[in-house]
Coordinates of C-alpha atoms in Angstrom, one line a residue:
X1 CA 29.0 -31.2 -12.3
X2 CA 30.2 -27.7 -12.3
X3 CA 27.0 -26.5 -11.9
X4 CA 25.9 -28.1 -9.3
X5 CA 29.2 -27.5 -7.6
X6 CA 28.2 -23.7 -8.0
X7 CA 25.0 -24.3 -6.4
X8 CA 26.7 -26.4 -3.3
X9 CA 28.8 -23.2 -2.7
X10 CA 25.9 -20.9 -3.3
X11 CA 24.0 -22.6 -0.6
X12 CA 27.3 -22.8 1.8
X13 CA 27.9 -19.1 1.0
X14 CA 23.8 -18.3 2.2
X15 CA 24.1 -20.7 5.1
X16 CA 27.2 -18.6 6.8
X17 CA 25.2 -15.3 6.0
X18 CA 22.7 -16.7 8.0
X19 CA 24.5 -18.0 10.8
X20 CA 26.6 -14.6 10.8
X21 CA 23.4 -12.7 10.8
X22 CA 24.3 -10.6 7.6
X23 CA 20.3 -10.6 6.6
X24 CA 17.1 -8.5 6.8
X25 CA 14.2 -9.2 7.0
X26 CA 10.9 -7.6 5.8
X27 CA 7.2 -8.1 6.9
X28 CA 4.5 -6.2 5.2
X29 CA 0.9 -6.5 6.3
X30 CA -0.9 -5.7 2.8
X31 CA -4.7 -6.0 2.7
X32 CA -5.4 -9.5 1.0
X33 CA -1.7 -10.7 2.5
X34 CA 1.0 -11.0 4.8
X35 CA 4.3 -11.5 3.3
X36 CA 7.7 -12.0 5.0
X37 CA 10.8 -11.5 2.9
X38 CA 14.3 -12.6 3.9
X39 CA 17.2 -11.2 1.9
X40 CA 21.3 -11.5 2.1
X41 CA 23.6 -8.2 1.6
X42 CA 23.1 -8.6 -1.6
X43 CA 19.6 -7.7 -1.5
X44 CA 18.7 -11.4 -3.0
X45 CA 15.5 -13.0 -1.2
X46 CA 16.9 -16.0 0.4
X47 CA 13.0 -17.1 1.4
X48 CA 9.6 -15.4 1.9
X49 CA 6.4 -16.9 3.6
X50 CA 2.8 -15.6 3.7
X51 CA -0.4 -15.5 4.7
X52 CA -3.7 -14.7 3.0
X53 CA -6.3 -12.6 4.9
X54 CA -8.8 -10.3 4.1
X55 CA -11.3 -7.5 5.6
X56 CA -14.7 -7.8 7.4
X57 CA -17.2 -5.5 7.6
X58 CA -17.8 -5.1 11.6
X59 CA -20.6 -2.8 12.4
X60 CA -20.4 -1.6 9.1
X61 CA -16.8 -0.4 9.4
X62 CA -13.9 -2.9 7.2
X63 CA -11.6 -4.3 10.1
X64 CA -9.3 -7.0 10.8
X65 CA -8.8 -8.6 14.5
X66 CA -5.6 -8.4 16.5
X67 CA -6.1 -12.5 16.4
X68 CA -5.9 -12.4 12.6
X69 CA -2.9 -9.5 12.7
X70 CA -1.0 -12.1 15.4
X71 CA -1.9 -15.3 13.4
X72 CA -1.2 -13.7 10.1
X73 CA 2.1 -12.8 11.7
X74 CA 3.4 -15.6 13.0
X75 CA 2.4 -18.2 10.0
X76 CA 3.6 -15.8 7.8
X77 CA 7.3 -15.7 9.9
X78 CA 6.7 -19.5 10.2
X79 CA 6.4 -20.3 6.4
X80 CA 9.8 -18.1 6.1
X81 CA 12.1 -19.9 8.7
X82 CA 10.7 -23.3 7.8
X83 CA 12.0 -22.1 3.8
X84 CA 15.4 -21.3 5.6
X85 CA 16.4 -24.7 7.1
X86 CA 15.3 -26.5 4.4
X87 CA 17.0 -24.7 1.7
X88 CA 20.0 -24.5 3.8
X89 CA 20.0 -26.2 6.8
X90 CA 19.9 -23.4 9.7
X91 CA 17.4 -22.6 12.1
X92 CA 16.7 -18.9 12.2
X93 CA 18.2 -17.9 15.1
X94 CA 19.2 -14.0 14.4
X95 CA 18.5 -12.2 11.8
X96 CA 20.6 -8.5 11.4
X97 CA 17.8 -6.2 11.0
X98 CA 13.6 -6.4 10.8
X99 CA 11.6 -4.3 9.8
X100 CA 7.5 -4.1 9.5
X101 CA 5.3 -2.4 7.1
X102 CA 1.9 -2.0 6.2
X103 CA -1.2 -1.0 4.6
X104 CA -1.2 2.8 5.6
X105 CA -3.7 5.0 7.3
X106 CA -6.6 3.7 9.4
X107 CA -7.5 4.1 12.9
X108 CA -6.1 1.9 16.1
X109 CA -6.8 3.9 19.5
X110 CA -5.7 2.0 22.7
X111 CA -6.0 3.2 26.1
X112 CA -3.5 3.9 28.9
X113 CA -3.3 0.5 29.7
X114 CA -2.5 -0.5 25.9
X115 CA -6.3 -2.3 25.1
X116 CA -7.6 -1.6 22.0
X117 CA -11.1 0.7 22.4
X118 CA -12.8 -0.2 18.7
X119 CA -12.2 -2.6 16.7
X120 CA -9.4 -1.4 13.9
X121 CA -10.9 0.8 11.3
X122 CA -9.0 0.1 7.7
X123 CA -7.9 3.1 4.5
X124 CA -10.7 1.5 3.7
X125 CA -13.4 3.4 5.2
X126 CA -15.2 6.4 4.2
X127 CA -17.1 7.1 7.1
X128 CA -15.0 10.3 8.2
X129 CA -15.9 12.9 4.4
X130 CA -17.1 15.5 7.4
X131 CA -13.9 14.9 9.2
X132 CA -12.2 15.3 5.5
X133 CA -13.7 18.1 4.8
X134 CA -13.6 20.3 7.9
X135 CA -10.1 19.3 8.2
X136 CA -9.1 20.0 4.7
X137 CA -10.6 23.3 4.9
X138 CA -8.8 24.6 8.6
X139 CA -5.5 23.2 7.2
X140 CA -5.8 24.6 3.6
X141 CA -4.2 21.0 2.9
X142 CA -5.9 17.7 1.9
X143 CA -6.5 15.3 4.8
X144 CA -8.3 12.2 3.1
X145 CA -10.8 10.5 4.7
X146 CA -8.8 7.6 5.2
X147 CA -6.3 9.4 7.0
X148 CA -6.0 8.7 11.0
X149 CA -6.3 12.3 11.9
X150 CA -9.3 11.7 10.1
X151 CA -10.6 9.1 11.6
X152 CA -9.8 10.6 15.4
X153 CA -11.5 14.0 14.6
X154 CA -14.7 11.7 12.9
X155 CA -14.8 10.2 16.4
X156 CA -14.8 13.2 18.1
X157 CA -17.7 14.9 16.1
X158 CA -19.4 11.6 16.7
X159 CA -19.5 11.8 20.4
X160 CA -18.0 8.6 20.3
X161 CA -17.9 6.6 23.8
X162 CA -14.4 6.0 23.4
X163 CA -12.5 9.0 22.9
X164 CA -11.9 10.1 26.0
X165 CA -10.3 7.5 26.7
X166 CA -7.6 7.8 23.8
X167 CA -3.8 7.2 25.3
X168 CA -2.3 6.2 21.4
X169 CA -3.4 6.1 17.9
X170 CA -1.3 4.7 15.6
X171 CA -1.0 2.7 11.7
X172 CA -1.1 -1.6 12.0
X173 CA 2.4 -1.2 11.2
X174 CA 3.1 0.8 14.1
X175 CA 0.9 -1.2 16.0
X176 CA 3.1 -4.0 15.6
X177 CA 6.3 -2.3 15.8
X178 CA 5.4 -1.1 19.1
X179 CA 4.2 -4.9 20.9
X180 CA 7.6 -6.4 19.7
X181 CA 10.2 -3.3 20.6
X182 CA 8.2 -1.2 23.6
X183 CA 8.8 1.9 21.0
X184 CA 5.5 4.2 20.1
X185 CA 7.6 5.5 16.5
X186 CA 6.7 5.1 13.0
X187 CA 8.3 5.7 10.1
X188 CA 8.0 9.2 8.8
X189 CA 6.1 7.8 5.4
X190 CA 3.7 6.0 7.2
X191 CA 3.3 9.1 10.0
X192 CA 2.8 11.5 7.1
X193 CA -0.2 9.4 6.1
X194 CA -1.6 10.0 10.0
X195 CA -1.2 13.7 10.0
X196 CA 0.9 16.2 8.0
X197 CA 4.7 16.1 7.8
X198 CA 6.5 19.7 7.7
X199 CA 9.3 18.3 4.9
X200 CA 12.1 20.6 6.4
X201 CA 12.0 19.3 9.7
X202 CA 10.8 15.8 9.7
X203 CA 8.0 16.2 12.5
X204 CA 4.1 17.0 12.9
X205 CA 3.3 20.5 11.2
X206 CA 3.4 22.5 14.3
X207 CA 0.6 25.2 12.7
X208 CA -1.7 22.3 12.0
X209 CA -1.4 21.1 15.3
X210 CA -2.3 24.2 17.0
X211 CA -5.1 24.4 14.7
X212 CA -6.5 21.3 14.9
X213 CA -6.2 21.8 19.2
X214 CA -8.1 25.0 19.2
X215 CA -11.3 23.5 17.9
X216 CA -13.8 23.7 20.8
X217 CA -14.6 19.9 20.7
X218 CA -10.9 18.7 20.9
X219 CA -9.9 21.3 23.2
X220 CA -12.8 20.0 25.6
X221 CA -10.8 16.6 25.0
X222 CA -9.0 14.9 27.7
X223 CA -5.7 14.7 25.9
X224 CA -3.5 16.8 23.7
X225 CA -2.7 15.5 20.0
X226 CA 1.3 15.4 20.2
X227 CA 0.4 13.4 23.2
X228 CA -1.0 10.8 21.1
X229 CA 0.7 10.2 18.0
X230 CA 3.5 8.2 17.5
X231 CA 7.2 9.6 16.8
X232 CA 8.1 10.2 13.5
X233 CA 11.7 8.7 12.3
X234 CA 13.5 8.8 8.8
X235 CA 15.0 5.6 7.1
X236 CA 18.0 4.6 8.7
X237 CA 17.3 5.7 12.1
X238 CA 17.4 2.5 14.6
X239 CA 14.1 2.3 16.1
X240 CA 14.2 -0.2 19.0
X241 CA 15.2 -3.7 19.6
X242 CA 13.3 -6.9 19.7
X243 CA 12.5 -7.6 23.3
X244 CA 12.1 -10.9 24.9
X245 CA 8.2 -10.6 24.8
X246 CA 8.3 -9.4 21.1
X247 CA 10.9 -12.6 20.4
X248 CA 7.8 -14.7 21.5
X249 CA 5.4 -12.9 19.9
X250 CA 7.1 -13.2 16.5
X251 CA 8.5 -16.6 17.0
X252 CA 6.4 -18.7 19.4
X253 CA 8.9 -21.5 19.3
X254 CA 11.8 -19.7 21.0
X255 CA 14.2 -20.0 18.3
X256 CA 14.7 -16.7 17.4
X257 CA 16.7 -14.7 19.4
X258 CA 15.7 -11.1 21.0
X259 CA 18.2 -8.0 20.6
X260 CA 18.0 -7.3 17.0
X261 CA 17.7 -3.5 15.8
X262 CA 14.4 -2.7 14.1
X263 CA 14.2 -0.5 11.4
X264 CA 11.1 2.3 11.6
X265 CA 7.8 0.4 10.5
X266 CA 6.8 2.1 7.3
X267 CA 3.8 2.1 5.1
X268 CA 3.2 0.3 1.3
X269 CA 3.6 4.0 -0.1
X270 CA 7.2 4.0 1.0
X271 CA 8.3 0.7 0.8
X272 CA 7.0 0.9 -2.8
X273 CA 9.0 3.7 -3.5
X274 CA 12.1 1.9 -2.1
X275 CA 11.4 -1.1 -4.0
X276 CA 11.4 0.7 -7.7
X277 CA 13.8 3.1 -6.6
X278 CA 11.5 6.3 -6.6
X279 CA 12.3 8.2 -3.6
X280 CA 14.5 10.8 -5.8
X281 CA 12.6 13.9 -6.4
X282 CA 10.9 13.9 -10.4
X283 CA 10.6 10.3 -9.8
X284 CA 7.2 8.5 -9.0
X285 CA 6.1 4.8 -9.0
X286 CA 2.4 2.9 -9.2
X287 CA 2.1 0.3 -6.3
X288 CA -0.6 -1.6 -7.2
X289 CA -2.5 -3.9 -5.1
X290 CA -6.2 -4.8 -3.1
X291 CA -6.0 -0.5 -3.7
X292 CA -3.7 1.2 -6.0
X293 CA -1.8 4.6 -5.8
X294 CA 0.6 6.6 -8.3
X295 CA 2.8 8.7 -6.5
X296 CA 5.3 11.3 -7.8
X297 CA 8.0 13.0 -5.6
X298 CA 7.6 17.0 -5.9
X299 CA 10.6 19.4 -6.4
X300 CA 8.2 21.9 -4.1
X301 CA 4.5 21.6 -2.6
X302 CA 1.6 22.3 -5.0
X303 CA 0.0 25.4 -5.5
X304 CA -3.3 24.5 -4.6
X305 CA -5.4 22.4 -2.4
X306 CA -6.4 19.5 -4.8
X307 CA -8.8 17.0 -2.8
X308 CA -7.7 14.4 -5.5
X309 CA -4.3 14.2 -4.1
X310 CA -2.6 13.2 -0.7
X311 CA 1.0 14.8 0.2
X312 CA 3.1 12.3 2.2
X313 CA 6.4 11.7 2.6
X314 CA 9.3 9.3 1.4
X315 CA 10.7 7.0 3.9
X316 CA 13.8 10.0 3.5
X317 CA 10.8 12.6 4.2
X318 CA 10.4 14.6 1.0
X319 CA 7.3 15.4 0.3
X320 CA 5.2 13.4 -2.8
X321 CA 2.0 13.5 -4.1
X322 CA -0.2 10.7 -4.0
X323 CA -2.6 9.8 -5.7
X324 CA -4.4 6.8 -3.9
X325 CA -7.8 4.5 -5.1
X326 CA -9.6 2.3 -2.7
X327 CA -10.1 0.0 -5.0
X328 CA -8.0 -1.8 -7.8
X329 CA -7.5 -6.1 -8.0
X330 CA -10.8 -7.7 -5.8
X331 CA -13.3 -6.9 -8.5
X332 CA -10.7 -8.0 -11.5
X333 CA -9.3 -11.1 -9.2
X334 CA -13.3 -12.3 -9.0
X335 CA -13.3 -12.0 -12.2
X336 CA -10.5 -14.5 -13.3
X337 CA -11.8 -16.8 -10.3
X338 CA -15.2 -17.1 -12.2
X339 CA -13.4 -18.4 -15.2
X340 CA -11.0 -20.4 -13.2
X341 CA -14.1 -22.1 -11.8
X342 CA -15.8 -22.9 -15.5
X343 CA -12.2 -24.2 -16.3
X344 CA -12.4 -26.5 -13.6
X345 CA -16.3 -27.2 -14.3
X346 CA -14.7 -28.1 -18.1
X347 CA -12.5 -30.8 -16.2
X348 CA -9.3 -28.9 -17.2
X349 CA -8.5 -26.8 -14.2
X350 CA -5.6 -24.0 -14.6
X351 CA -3.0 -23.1 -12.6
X352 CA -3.1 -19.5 -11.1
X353 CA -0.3 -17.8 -13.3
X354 CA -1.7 -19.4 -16.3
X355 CA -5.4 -18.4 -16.2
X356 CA -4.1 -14.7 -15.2
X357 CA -1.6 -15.1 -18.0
X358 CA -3.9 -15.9 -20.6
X359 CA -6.6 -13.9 -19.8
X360 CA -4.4 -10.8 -19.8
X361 CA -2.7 -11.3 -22.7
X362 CA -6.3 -11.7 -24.6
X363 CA -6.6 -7.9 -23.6
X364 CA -3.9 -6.7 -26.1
X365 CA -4.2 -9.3 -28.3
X366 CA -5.2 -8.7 -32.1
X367 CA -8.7 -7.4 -32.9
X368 CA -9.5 -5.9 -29.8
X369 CA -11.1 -3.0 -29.5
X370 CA -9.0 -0.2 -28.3
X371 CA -11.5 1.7 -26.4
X372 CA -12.9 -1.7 -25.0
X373 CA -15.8 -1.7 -27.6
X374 CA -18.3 -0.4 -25.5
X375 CA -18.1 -2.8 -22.5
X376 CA -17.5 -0.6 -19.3
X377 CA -17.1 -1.8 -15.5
X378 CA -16.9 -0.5 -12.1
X379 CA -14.2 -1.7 -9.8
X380 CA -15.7 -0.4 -6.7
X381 CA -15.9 -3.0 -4.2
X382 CA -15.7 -0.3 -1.3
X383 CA -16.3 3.4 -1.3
X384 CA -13.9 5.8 -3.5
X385 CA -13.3 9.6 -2.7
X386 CA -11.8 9.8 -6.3
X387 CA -15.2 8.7 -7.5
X388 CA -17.2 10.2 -5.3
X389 CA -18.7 7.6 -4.0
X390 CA -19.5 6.7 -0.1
X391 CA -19.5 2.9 -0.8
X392 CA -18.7 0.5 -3.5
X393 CA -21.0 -1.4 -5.5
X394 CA -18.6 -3.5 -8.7
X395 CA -20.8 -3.5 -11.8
X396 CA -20.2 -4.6 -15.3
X397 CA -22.2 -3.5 -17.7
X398 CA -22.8 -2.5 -21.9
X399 CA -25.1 -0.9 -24.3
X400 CA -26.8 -3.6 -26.4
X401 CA -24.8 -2.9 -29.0
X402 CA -21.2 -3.1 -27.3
X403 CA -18.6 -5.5 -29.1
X404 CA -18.8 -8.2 -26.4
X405 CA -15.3 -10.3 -26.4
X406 CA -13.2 -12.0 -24.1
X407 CA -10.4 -9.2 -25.1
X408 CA -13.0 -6.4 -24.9
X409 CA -14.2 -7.7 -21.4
X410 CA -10.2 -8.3 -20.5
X411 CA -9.6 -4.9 -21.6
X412 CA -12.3 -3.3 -19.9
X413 CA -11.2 -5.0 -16.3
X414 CA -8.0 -3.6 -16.7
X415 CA -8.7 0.4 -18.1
X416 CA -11.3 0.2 -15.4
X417 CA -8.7 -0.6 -12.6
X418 CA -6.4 2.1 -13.6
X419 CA -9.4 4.7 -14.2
X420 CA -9.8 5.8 -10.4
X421 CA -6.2 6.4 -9.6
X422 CA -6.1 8.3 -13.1
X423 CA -8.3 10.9 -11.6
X424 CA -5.8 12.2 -9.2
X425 CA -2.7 11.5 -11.6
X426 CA -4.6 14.3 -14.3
X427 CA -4.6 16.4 -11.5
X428 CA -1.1 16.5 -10.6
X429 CA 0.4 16.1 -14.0
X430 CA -2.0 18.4 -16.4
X431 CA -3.3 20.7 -13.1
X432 CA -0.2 21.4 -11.4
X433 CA 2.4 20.5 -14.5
X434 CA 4.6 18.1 -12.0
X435 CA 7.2 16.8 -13.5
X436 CA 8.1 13.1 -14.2
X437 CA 11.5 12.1 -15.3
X438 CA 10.5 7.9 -14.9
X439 CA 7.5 6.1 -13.4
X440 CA 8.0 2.4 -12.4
X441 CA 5.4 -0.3 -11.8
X442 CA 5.2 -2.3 -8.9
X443 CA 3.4 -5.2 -7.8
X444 CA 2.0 -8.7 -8.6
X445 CA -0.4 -7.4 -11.8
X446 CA 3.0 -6.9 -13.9
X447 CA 4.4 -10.2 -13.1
X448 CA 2.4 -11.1 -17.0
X449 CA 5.0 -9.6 -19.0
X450 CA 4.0 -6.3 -21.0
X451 CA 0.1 -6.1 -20.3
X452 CA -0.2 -3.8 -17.8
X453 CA 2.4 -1.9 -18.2
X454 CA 1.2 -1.2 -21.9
X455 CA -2.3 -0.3 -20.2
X456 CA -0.4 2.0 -18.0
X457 CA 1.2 3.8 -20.5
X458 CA -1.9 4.5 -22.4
X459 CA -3.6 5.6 -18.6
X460 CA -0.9 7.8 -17.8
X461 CA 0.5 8.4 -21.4
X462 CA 4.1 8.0 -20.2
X463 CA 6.6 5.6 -20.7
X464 CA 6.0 2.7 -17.5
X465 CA 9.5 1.3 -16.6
X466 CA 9.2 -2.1 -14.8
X467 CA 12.1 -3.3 -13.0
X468 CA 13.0 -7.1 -12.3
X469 CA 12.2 -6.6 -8.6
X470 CA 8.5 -5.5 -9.0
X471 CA 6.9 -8.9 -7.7
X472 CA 9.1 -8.7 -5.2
X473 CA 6.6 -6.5 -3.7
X474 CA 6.2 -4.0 -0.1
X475 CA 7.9 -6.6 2.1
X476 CA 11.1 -6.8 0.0
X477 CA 11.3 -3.3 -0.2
X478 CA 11.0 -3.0 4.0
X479 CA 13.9 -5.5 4.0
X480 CA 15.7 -3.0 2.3
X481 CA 15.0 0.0 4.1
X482 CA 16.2 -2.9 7.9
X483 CA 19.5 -2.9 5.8
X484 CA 19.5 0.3 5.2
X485 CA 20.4 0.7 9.1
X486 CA 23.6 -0.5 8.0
X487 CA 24.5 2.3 5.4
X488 CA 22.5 5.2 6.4
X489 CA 25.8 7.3 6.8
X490 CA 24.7 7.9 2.5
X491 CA 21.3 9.4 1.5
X492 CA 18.6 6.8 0.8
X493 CA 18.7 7.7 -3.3
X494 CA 22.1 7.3 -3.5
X495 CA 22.5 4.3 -1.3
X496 CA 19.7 2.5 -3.6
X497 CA 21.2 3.4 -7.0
X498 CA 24.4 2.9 -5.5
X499 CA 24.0 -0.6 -3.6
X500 CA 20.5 -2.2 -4.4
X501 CA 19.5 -1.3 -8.3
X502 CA 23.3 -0.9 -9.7
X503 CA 22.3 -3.9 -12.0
X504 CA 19.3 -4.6 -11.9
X505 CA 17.1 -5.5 -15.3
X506 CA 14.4 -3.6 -16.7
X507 CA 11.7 -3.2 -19.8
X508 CA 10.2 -0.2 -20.4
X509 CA 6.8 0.2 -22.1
X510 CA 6.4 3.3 -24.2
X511 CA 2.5 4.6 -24.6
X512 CA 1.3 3.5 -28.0
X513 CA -0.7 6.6 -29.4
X514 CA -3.7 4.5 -30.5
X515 CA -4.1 2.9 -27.0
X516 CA -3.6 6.6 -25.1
X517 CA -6.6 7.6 -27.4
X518 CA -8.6 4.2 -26.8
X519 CA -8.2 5.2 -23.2
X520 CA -9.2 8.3 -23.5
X521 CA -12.8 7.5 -24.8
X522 CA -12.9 4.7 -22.2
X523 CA -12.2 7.1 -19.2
X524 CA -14.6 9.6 -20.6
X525 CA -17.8 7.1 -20.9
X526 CA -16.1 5.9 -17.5
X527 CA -17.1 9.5 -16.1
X528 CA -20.2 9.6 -17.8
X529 CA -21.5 6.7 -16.7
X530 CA -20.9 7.1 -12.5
X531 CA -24.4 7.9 -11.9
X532 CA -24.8 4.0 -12.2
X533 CA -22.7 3.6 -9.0
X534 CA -24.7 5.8 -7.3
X535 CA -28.4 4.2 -8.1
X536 CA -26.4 1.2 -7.2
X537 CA -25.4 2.0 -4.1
X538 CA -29.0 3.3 -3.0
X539 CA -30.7 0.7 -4.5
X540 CA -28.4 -2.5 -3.7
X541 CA -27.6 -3.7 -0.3
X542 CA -24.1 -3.6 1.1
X543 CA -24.4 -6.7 2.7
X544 CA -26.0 -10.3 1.8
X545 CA -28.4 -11.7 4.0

């Protein structure tokens, strides 16, 4: 009786929270979901709704539509409010802060009257490697090829019909920011993945700029560069309220009311960062995902210009390097569909968490090979610079006298998944000799308790700290940085030990010496064995008739 007496009070205690708008809310576009997250002042998701989507190829180009972004959107919201009234009765009528995030990088160019001119090119993409490349080398700095600065300058060198008619380019974050507020700003995380950040003074690097504008076929543009991007803000900084149009937009019903201050729309590399409390220099975080990326705040910028490694920012603007893989769950998640569907075949179907839970926990289990037994695969299911490799063909394969298993085969999906982003990681940590005091996982892969953060270890050969927030995923972590409007008289680092991770749980998975070495010989037949990909790619069609 007690106990549900404490729940009854619980759910009074939420209900006035709502009503008095002491929330936040976070939406985070990520690339096989939309996710909105709702949390009280004690940083406690109250509700969360979603929406699965996932990317097209459209003239050969990975895309979305602005009719999947809005209806991805608005079910997403949908699913969230409907989970508010009936856990506690209310109808969502304010909320005290929003804020959006999303899948980094990309290309969206509008024109002066706001219509987009191509359809949305995706991180995805690895159309731009000239772009990349001529870039990188003017700068003396790594611009990726996913970059938007990227994509823009590909444009240009490709005569493209539309770029003279560029009035805006911004992120999908941004993007929506900007149609529900009026404000063309983005948060400085998400602008540093656009174009380089100068971490002293939070805007564009001004030498870049003036570099990048001298180049005959931009300077024969009909715009300037600062003209286009969007305004870079650091965390806390209101960035525009919810209009009356943008209300709508969100909330086609009415019910929720315009006004409310939005926080800057960020990117997944920040919002991950602010979800495992890694935006304090010496500590990094891996966010993994539809694309993975381990990313380690720097005490100063590297030496060298290391392709293999993207400097951005922290939602705060220090600079961190990143290092970022295309490609990390589709292959793996097709993978455990194909034995879902023999389970159901069988007549005994399995729930979701219990095929991934089983056949995860097979991959450490007794008698498995350490170094996979042979069995290698090839995550690839679109193009990855860290690979070299222009566009992605997954392949499994083994010699004919590889220990095939269900934990060897596990095993393999998993070192496989880590093995791109590992590329870059070497580079930072063995290259360069940046320091890491603590690296936390993050996402839905470590939701199985102790597999992939074991895996981790042995990729990384550091201890992997995973906190109890790391399912709570990108669009928790955005909540945060909306309530974070509230407190931003304190640094961000200080106001998330201080506030949001004071007590909160974690395990930490130290790197077993036998699996570090296991992954070792895995990574090096990984290597070895690209040139596969590559007769793959030539010989394989992208697409199927």
């Amino acid at each position: 009786m007690a106990q549900e007496q404490e729940l009854d009070d619980q759910v009074a205690l939420t209900a006035e929270k709502i009503r008095a708008g002491k929330t936040s809310l976070g939406i985070e576009f990520g690339s096989t979901r939309i996710k909105a997250v709702l949390i009280d002042d004690t940083y406690r998701t109250i509700a969360a709704g979603d929406y699965g989507w996932a990317s097209h190829l459209e003239d050969g180009l990975w895309s979305y539509t602005q009719e999947e972004i809005w209806k991805g959107l608005q079910t997403a919201y949908a699913a969230m409010a409907q989970n508010v009234e009936a856990a506690y009765g209310e109808k969502l009528i304010r909320v005290g802060h929003i804020g959006f995030s999303a899948m980094m990088h990309g290309y969206l160019a509008f024109d002066k009257n706001g219509e987009l001119l191509v359809p949305f090119r995706t991180w995805q993409n690895t159309n731009t490697s000239e772009a990349h490349e001529k870039l990188s080398e003017l700068f003396q700095y790594n611009i990726p090829e996913r970059w938007s600065i990227a994509h823009l300058y590909q444009a240009v060198l490709n005569k493209e019909e539309h770029i003279g008619k560029v009035d805006y380019v911004t992120t999908l974050a941004g993007y929506v920011h900007w149609k529900l507020t009026g404000k063309k700003v983005l948060g400085i995380g998400d602008a540093s993945g656009m174009f380089p950040i100068d971490p002293i003074t939070h805007a564009y690097e001004t030498e870049f700029i003036e570099k990048f504008s001298a180049l005959p076929e931009v300077a024969a543009q009909p715009w300037k560069l600062t003209d286009l991007l969007p305004e870079p803000l650091v965390a806390g900084t209101p960035a525009g309220t919810l209009t009356a149009e943008g209300a709508k937009l969100l909330d086609p019903t009415g019910t929720l009311q315009p006004g409310i201050v939005l926080a800057p729309p960020e990117g997944d590399a920040g919002t991950g960062m602010v979800a495992t409390n890694s935006v304090r220099v010496r500590t990094g975080n891996v966010s993994a995902g539809t694309s993975i990326f381990a990313m380690v705040v720097l005490e100063h910028k590297l030496k060298a210009l290391h392709p293999e490694v993207d400097l951005v920012t922290t939602p705060a603007g220090d600079l961190a390097g990143m290092s970022h893989a295309n490609n990390f769950t589709s292959d793996l998640n097709a993978w455990v569909g194909l034995f879902g569907q023999f389970a159901a075949a069988l007549g005994t179907p399995v729930d979701t968490g219990s095929l991934y839970g089983t056949l995860f926990r097979a991959a450490i289990a007794d008698g498995v090979d350490v170094n996979c037994g042979g069995l290698i695969n090839y995550p690839f299911r679109s193009g990855e610079f860290l690979a070299g490799l222009s566009e992605g063909r997954p392949l499994f394969v083994r010699g004919p006298e590889a220990r095939m298993s269900l934990g060897n085969f596990m095993r393999a999906q998993l070192f496989s998944a880590f093995s791109p982003v590992k590329i870059g990681m070497d580079v930072m940590t063995k290259d360069e000799g940046v320091a890491v005091d603590s690296l936390v996982g993050h996402g839905g892969i470590f939701t199985t308790p102790k597999v992939a953060q074991k895996i981790l270890a042995a990729a990384f050969d550091t201890p992997i700290k995973v906190m109890s927030t790391a399912a709570e995923g990108g669009a928790w972590g955005m909540a945060v940085l909306a309530d974070y409007l509230w407190h931003a008289d304190q640094p961000l680092d200080e106001f998330l030990d201080a506030r949001v991770f004071a007590d909160a749980a974690s395990t930490t998975e130290n790197p077993d010496e036998n699996d570090v070495a296991g992954f070792e010989e895995f990574f090096d037949r990984f290597r070895k064995g690209l040139a596969i990909e590559h007769t793959a790619i030539a010989n394989i069609p992208l697409e199927t008739k």
